[in-house]
Coordinates of C-alpha atoms in Angstrom, one line a residue:
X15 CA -59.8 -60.5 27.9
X16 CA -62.7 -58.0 28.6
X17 CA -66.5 -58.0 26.8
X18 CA -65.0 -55.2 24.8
X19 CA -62.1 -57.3 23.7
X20 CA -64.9 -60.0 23.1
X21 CA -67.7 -57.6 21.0
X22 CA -65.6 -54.9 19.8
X23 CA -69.3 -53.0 18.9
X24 CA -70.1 -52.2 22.6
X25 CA -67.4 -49.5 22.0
X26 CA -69.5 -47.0 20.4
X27 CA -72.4 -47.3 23.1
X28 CA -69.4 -46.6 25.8
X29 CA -70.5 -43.6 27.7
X30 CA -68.0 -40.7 28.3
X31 CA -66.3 -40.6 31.5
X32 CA -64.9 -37.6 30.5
X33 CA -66.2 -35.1 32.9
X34 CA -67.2 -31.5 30.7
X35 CA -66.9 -29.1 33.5
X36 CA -63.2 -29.2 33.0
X37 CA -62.8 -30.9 28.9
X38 CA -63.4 -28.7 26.1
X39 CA -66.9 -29.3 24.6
X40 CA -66.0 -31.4 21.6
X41 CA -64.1 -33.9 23.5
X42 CA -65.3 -38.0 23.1
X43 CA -64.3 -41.1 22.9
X44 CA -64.2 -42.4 19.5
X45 CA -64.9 -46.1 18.0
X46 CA -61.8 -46.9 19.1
X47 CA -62.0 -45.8 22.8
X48 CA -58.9 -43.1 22.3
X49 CA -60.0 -39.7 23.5
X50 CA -60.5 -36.7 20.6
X51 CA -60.9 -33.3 20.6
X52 CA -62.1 -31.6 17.5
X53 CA -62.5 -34.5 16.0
X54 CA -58.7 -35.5 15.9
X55 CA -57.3 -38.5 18.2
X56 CA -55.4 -37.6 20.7
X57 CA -53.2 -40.2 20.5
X58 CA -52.4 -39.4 17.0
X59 CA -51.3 -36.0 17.7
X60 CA -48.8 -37.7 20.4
X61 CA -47.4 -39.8 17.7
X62 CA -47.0 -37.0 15.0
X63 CA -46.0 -34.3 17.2
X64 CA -43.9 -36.5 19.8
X65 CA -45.0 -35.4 24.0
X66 CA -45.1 -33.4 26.1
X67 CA -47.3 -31.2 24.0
X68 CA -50.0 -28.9 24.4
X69 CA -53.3 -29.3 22.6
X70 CA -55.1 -26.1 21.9
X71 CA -59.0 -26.5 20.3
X72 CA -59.6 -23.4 18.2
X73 CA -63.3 -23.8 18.7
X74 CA -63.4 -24.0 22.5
X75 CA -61.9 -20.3 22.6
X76 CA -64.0 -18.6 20.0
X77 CA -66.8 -20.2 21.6
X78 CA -66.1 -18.2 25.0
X79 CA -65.2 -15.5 23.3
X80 CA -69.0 -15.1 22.0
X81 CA -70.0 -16.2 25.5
X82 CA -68.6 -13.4 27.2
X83 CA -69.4 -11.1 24.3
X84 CA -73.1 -12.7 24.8
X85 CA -73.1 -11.7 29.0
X86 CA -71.7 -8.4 28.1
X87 CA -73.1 -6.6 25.2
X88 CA -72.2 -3.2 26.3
X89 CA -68.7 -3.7 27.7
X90 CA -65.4 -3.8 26.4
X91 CA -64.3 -7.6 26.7
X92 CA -59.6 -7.5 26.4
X93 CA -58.5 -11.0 26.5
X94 CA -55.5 -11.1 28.9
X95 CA -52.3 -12.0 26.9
X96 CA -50.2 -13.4 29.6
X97 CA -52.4 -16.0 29.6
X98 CA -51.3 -17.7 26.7
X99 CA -50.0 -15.1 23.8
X100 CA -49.1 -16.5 20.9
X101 CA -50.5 -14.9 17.3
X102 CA -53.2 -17.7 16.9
X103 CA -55.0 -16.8 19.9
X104 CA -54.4 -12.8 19.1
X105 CA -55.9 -13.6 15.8
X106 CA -59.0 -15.8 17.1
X107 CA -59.7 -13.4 19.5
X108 CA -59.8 -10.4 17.5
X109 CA -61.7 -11.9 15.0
X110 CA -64.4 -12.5 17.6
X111 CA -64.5 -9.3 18.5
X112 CA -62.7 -9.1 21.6
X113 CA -59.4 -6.3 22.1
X114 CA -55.8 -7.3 23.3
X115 CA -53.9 -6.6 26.7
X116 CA -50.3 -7.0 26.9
X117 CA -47.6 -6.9 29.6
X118 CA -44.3 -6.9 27.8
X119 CA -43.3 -5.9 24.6
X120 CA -42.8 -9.3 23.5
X121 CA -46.3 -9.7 23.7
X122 CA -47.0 -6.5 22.3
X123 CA -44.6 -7.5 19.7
X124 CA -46.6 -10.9 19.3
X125 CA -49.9 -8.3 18.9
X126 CA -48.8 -6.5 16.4
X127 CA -47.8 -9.4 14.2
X128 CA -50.7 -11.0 14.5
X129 CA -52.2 -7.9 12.9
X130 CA -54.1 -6.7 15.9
X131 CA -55.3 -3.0 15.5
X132 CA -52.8 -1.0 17.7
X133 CA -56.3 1.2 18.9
X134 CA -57.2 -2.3 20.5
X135 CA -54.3 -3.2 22.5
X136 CA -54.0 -2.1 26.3
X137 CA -50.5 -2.0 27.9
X138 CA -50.6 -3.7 31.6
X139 CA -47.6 -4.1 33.8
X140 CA -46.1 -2.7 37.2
X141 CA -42.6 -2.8 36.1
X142 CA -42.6 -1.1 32.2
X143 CA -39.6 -0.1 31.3
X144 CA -38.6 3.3 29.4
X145 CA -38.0 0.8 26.0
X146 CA -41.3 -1.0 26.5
X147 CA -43.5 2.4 26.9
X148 CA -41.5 3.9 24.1
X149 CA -42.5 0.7 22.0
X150 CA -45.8 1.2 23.3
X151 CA -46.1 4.9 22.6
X152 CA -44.5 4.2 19.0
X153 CA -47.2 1.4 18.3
X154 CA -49.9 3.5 18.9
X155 CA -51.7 1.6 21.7
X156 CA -54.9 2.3 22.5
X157 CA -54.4 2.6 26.5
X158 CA -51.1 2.3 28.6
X159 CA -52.4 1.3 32.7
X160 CA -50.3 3.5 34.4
X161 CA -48.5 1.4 37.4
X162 CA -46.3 4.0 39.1
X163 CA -45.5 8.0 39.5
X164 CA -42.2 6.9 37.8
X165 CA -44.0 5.8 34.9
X166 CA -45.7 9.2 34.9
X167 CA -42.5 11.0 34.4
X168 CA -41.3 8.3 31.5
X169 CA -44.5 8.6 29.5
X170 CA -44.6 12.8 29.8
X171 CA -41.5 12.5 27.9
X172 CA -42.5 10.0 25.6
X173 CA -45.6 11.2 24.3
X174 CA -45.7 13.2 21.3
X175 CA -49.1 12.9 20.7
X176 CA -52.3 12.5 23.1
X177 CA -52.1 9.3 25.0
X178 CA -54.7 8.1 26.8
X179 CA -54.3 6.1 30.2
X180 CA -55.8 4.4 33.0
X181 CA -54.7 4.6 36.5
X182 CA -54.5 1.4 38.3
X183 CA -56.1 1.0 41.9
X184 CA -56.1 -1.5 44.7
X185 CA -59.6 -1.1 46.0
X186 CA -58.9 -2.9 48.5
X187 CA -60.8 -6.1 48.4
X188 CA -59.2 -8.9 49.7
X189 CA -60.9 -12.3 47.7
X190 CA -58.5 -14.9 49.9
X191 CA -56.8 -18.2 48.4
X192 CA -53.3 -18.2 47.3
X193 CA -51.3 -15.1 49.1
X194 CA -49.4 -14.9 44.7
X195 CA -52.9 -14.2 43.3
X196 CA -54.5 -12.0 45.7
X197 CA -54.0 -8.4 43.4
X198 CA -56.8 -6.7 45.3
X199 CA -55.2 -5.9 48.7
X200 CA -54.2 -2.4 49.1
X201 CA -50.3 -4.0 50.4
X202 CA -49.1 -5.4 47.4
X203 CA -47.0 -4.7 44.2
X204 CA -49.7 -3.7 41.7
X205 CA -51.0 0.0 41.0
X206 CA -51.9 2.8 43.9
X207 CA -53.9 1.9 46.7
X208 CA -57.2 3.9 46.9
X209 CA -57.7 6.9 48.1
X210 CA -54.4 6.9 48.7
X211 CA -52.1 10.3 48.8
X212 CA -50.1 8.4 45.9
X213 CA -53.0 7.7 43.8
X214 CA -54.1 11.5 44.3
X215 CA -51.1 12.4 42.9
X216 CA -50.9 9.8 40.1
X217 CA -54.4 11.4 39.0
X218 CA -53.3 14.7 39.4
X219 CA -49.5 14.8 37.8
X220 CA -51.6 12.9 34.5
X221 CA -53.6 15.8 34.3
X222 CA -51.0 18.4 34.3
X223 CA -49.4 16.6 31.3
X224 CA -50.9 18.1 28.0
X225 CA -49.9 14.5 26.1
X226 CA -51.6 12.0 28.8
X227 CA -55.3 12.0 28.7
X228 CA -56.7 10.0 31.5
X229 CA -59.5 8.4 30.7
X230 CA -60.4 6.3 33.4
X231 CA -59.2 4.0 36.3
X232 CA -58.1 0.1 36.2
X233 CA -58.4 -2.8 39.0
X234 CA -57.2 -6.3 39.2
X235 CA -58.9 -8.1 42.3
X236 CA -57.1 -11.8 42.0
X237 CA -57.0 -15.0 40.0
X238 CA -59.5 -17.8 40.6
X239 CA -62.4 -15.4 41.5
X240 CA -65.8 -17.6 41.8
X241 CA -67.7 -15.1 43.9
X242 CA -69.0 -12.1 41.7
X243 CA -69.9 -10.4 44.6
X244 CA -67.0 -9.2 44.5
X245 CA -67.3 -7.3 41.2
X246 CA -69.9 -5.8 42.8
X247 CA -67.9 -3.8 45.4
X248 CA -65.2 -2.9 43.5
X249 CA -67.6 -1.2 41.4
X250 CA -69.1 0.5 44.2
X251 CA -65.7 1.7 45.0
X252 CA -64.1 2.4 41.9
X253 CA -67.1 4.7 40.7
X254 CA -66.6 7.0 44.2
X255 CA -63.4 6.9 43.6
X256 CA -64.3 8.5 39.7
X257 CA -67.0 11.1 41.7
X258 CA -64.1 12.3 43.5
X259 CA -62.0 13.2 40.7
X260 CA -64.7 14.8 39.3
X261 CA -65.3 16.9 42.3
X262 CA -61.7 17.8 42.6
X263 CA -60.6 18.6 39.0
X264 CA -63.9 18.4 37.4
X265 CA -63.2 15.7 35.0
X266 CA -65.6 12.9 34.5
X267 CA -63.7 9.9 33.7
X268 CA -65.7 7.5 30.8
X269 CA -63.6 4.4 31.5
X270 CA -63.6 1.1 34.0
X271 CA -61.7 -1.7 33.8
X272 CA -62.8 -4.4 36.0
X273 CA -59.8 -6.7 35.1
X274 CA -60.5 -10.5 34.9
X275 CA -59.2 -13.4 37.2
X276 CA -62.8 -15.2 36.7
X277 CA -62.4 -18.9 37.8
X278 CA -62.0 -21.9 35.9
X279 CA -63.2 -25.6 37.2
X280 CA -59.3 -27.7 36.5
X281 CA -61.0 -30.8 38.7
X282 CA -64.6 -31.8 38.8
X283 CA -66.5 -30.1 41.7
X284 CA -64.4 -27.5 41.7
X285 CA -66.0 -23.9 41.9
X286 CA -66.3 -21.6 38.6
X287 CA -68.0 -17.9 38.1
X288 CA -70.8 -18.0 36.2
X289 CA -70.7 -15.3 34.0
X290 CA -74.2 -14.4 33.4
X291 CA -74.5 -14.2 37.4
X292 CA -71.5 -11.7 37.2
X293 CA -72.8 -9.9 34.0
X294 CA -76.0 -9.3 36.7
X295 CA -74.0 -8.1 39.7
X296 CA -72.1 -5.7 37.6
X297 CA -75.2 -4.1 36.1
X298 CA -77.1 -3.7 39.3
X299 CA -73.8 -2.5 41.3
X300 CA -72.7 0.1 37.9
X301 CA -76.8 1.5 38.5
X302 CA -76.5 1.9 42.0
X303 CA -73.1 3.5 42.4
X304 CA -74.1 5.6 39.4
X305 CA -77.1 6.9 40.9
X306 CA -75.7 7.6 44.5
X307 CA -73.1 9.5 43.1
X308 CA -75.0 11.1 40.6
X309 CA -72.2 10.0 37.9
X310 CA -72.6 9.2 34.1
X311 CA -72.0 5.4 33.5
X312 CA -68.7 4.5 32.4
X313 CA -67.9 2.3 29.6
X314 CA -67.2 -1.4 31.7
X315 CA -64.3 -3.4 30.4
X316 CA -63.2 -6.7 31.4
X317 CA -60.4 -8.6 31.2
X318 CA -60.3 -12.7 31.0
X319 CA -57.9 -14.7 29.8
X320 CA -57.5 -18.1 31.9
X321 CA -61.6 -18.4 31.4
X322 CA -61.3 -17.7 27.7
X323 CA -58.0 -20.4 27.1
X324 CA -57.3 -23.0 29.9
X325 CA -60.1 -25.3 28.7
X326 CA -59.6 -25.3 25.7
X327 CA -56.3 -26.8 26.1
X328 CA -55.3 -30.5 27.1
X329 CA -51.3 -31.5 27.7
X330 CA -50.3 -35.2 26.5
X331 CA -47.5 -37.0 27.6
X332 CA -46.2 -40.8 27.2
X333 CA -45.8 -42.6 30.2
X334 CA -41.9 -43.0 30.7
X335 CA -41.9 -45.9 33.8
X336 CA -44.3 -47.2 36.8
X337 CA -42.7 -47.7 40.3
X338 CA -44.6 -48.9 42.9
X339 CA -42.7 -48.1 46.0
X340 CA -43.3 -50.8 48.7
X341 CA -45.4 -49.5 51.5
X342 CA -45.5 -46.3 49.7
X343 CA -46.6 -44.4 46.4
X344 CA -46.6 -46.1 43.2
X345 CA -45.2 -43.5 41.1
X346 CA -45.7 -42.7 36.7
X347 CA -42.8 -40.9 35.2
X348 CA -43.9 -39.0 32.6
X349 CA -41.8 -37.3 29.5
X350 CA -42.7 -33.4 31.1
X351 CA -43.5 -32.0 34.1
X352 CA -43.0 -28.7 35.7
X353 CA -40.5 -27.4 33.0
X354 CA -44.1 -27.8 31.0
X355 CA -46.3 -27.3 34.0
X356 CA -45.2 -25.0 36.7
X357 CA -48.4 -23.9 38.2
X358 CA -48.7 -27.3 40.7
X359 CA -45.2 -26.0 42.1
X360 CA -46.4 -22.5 42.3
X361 CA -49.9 -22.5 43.4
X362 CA -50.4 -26.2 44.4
X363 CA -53.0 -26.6 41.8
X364 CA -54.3 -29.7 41.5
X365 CA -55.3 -31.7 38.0
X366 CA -57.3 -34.6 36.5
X367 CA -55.1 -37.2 34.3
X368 CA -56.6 -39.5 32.0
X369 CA -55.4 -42.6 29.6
X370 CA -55.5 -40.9 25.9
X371 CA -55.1 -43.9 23.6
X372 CA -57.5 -46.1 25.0
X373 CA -60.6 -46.4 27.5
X374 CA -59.8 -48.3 30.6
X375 CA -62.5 -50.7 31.7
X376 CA -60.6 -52.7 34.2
X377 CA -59.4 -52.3 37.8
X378 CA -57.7 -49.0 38.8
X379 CA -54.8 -47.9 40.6
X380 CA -53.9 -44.8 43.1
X381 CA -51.1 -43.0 41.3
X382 CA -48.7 -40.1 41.4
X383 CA -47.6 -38.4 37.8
X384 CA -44.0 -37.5 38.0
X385 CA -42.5 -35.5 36.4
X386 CA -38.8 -36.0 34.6
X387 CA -36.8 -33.0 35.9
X388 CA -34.2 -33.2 38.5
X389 CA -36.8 -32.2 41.1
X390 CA -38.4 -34.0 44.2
X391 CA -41.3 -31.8 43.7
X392 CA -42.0 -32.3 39.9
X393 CA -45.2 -33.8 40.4
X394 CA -48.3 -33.4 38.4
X395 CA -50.7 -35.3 39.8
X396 CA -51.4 -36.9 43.2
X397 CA -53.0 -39.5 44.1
X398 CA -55.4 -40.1 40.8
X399 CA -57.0 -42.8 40.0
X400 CA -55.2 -44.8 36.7
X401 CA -55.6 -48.4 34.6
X402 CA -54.2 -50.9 36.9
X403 CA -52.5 -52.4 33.7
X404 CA -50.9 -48.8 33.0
X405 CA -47.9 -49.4 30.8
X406 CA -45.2 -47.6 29.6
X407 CA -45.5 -45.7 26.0
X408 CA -49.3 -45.2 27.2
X409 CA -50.5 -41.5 26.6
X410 CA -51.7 -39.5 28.8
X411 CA -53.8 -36.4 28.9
X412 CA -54.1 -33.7 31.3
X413 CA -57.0 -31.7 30.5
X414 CA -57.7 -27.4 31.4
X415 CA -54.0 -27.0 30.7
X416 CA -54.8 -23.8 28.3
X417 CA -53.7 -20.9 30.3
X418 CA -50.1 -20.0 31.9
X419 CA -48.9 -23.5 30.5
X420 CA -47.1 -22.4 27.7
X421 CA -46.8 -18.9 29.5
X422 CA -44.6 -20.1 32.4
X423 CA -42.9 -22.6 30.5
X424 CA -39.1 -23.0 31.1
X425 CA -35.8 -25.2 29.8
X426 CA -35.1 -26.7 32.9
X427 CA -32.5 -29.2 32.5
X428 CA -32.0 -28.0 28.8
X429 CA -35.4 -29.1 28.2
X430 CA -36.8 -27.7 24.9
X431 CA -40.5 -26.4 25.7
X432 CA -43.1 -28.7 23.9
X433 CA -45.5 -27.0 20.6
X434 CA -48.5 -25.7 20.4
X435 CA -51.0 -28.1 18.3
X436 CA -54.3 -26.6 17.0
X437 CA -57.1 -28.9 16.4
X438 CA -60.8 -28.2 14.7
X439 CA -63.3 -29.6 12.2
X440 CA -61.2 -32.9 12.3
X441 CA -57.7 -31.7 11.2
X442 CA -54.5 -30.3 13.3
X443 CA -52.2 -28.2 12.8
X444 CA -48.8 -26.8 14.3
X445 CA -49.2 -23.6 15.6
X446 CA -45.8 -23.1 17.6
X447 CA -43.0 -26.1 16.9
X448 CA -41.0 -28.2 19.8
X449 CA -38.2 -25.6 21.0
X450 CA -34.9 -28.1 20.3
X451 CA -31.5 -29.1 21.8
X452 CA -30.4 -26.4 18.7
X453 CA -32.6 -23.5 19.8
X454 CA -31.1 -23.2 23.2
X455 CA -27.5 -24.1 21.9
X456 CA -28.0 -20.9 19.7
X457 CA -27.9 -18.8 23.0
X458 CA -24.7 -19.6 23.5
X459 CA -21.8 -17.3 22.6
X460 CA -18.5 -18.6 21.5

């Protein structure tokens, strides 16, 4: 028996362990000592809603929506879809003012139902097929990044009307970490490498089409970027680059989109940009480039989607089993794992794990979170620190799960992907339901 147990009161003086670098803002421990997030239990949600499940609090993403708006009143902010694109999120978003990039024509499909002004939607991708720009072109979309000469050729034809488009460069700026996120380096899949004969000729073959207006140029530098000095240079570069097309077919581009890939903390300690640092660096490197080159500032777009969605999300699960391997790991098997949760397997990211439905006061544990597919590397967390007296049917809560959760989400093992539940002001709601055994049986053709 603990002094809890013993004076129940002592409860609501409990501080939060709960650190707030990586938990959405309205996250606390109730009376009770079970964890809520807009003022709905966690635990209740798992018991409603069943696990694995994502948590998604509305608040939390209109609330960096306005932040970003905030740092950058003159700029065009375009939440990036592929970081979680469902209509909820299209709709918040909008609604706070913010436009809509898209990378498929699912998601421009997902856009567009959500009632997103076609003006306000950017087309992204390196691999656009003739049906996606044609659904594109049809829609109306405001901008289409052009990836390739190829998709020169395809939108030339497609065009019946002016279209305007961005070129996408690699300015070559190489911010490090994992080799899958690194889209600044000229050798890599994305866009035209600068200064480049291909990019020349991207610019130049646009221009010759009377449908395609080119309005300005595109870059992507990475994911995970905490260092806004690096905003800094590609501005320098991407604004020469946009004095040279002026000096060799006398067009003055209007438009530059600095892409996103601002970092998020998923662990306490861990490093995050700080927006108003970068809002600075971008102003002071967009006046200086401006004034060497003697160029008229472009309208400065940006593009985040991870910092505007992974906090506000927090993945529960139910504690399946505890093993404790002699002389080795003592492992907790969880009901998900990297059908839910790919990006440990993909990038080795790492994550915090807490107990949901109660606050442990008593000894702790070192523990690895398992996953239940049929994987040896299915593991969420390890080496985290968990209740001792851990037991199964427990819930557990993995917070900063927001962005390229649901994205990358799979039915390994004929496992149907969890919902999406919405919580704010103290009430829930499903926003998209548990994919079942039914769903994927319906793929199937007799």
């Amino acid at each position: 028996m603990t002094l809890l147990d013993i004076f129940p009161s002592l409860r609501t003086g409990m501080p939060s362990r709960l650190d707030p670098a990586v938990w959405p803002r309205d996250t606390h421990y109730d009376g009770d000592g079970r964890i809520t997030l807009g003022g709905v239990a966690l635990a209740d949600i798992a018991d409603q809603y069943g696990t694995a499940t994502y948590v998604l609090d509305e608040e939390e993403v209109r609330t960096r929506c306005r932040a970003y708006r905030r740092a950058f009143p003159e700029a065009e902010i375009i939440y990036a879809g592929k970081a979680l694109m469902i209509k909820a999120i299209a709709e918040w978003v909008t609604q706070e003012g913010l436009s809509v990039d898209v990378c498929s024509a699912g998601e421009l499909a997902v856009a567009l139902a959500a009632g997103v002004d076609p003006a306000r939607i950017v087309m992204h991708g390196n691999g656009k097929s003739f049906d996606e720009l044609d659904a594109a072109v049809r829609a109306g979309v405001g901008r289409i990044v052009v990836d390739s000469l190829t998709e020169i050729t395809l939108l030339s034809a497609l065009a019946t009307e002016p279209q305007r488009v961005l070129v996408r460069l690699s300015p070559g700026i190489d911010v490090h970490g994992h080799p899958a996120v690194r889209t600044g380096v000229l050798d890599q899949k994305f866009g035209f490498p600068l200064g480049s004969d291909a990019a020349n000729e991207a610019v130049a073959r646009i221009l010759r089409q009377p449908n395609l207006r080119l309005v300005g140029f595109h870059c992507h530098l990475g994911s995970q970027i905490h260092d806004p000095d690096h905003y800094g240079e590609a501005v320098r570069r991407m604004v020469a680059e946009m004095a040279h097309v002026r000096q060799d077919h006398g067009v003055i581009l209007t438009e530059l989109d600095l892409g996103g890939g601002h970092a998020v903390a998923y662990r306490g300690g861990d490093a995050e940009m700080n927006i108003a640092e970068l809002a600075d660096i971008i102003e002071d490197a967009l006046d200086a480039a401006c004034a060497r080159h003697h160029f008229p500032r472009p309208v400065i777009a940006l593009e985040p989607g991870r910092a505007i969605v992974a906090r506000a999300g927090v993945t529960l699960y139910r504690v399946l089993s505890i093993k404790h391997i002699d002389g080795g790991h003592t492992y907790v098997t969880v009901d998900g794992g990297m059908g839910d949760n790919s990006r440990v397997a993909l990038y080795g990211a790492r994550y915090e794990v807490v107990v949901a439905n109660r606050h442990p006061t008593g000894p702790q544990m070192t523990a690895t979170v398992a996953g239940r597919y049929c994987e040896a590397g299915d593991i969420l967390a390890a080496d985290i620190r968990l209740p001792a007296d851990l037991r199964p049917g427990e819930v557990l809560a993995v917070p900063c799960t927001g962005a390229y959760h649901h994205s990358l989400a799979s039915a390994y093992n004929s496992v149907g992907r969890p919902p999406i539940i919405a919580v704010r002001g103290g009430r829930c709601r499903e926003l998209i339901r548990r994919e079942t055994t039914a769903d994927l049986m319906a793929r199937e053709v007799e």
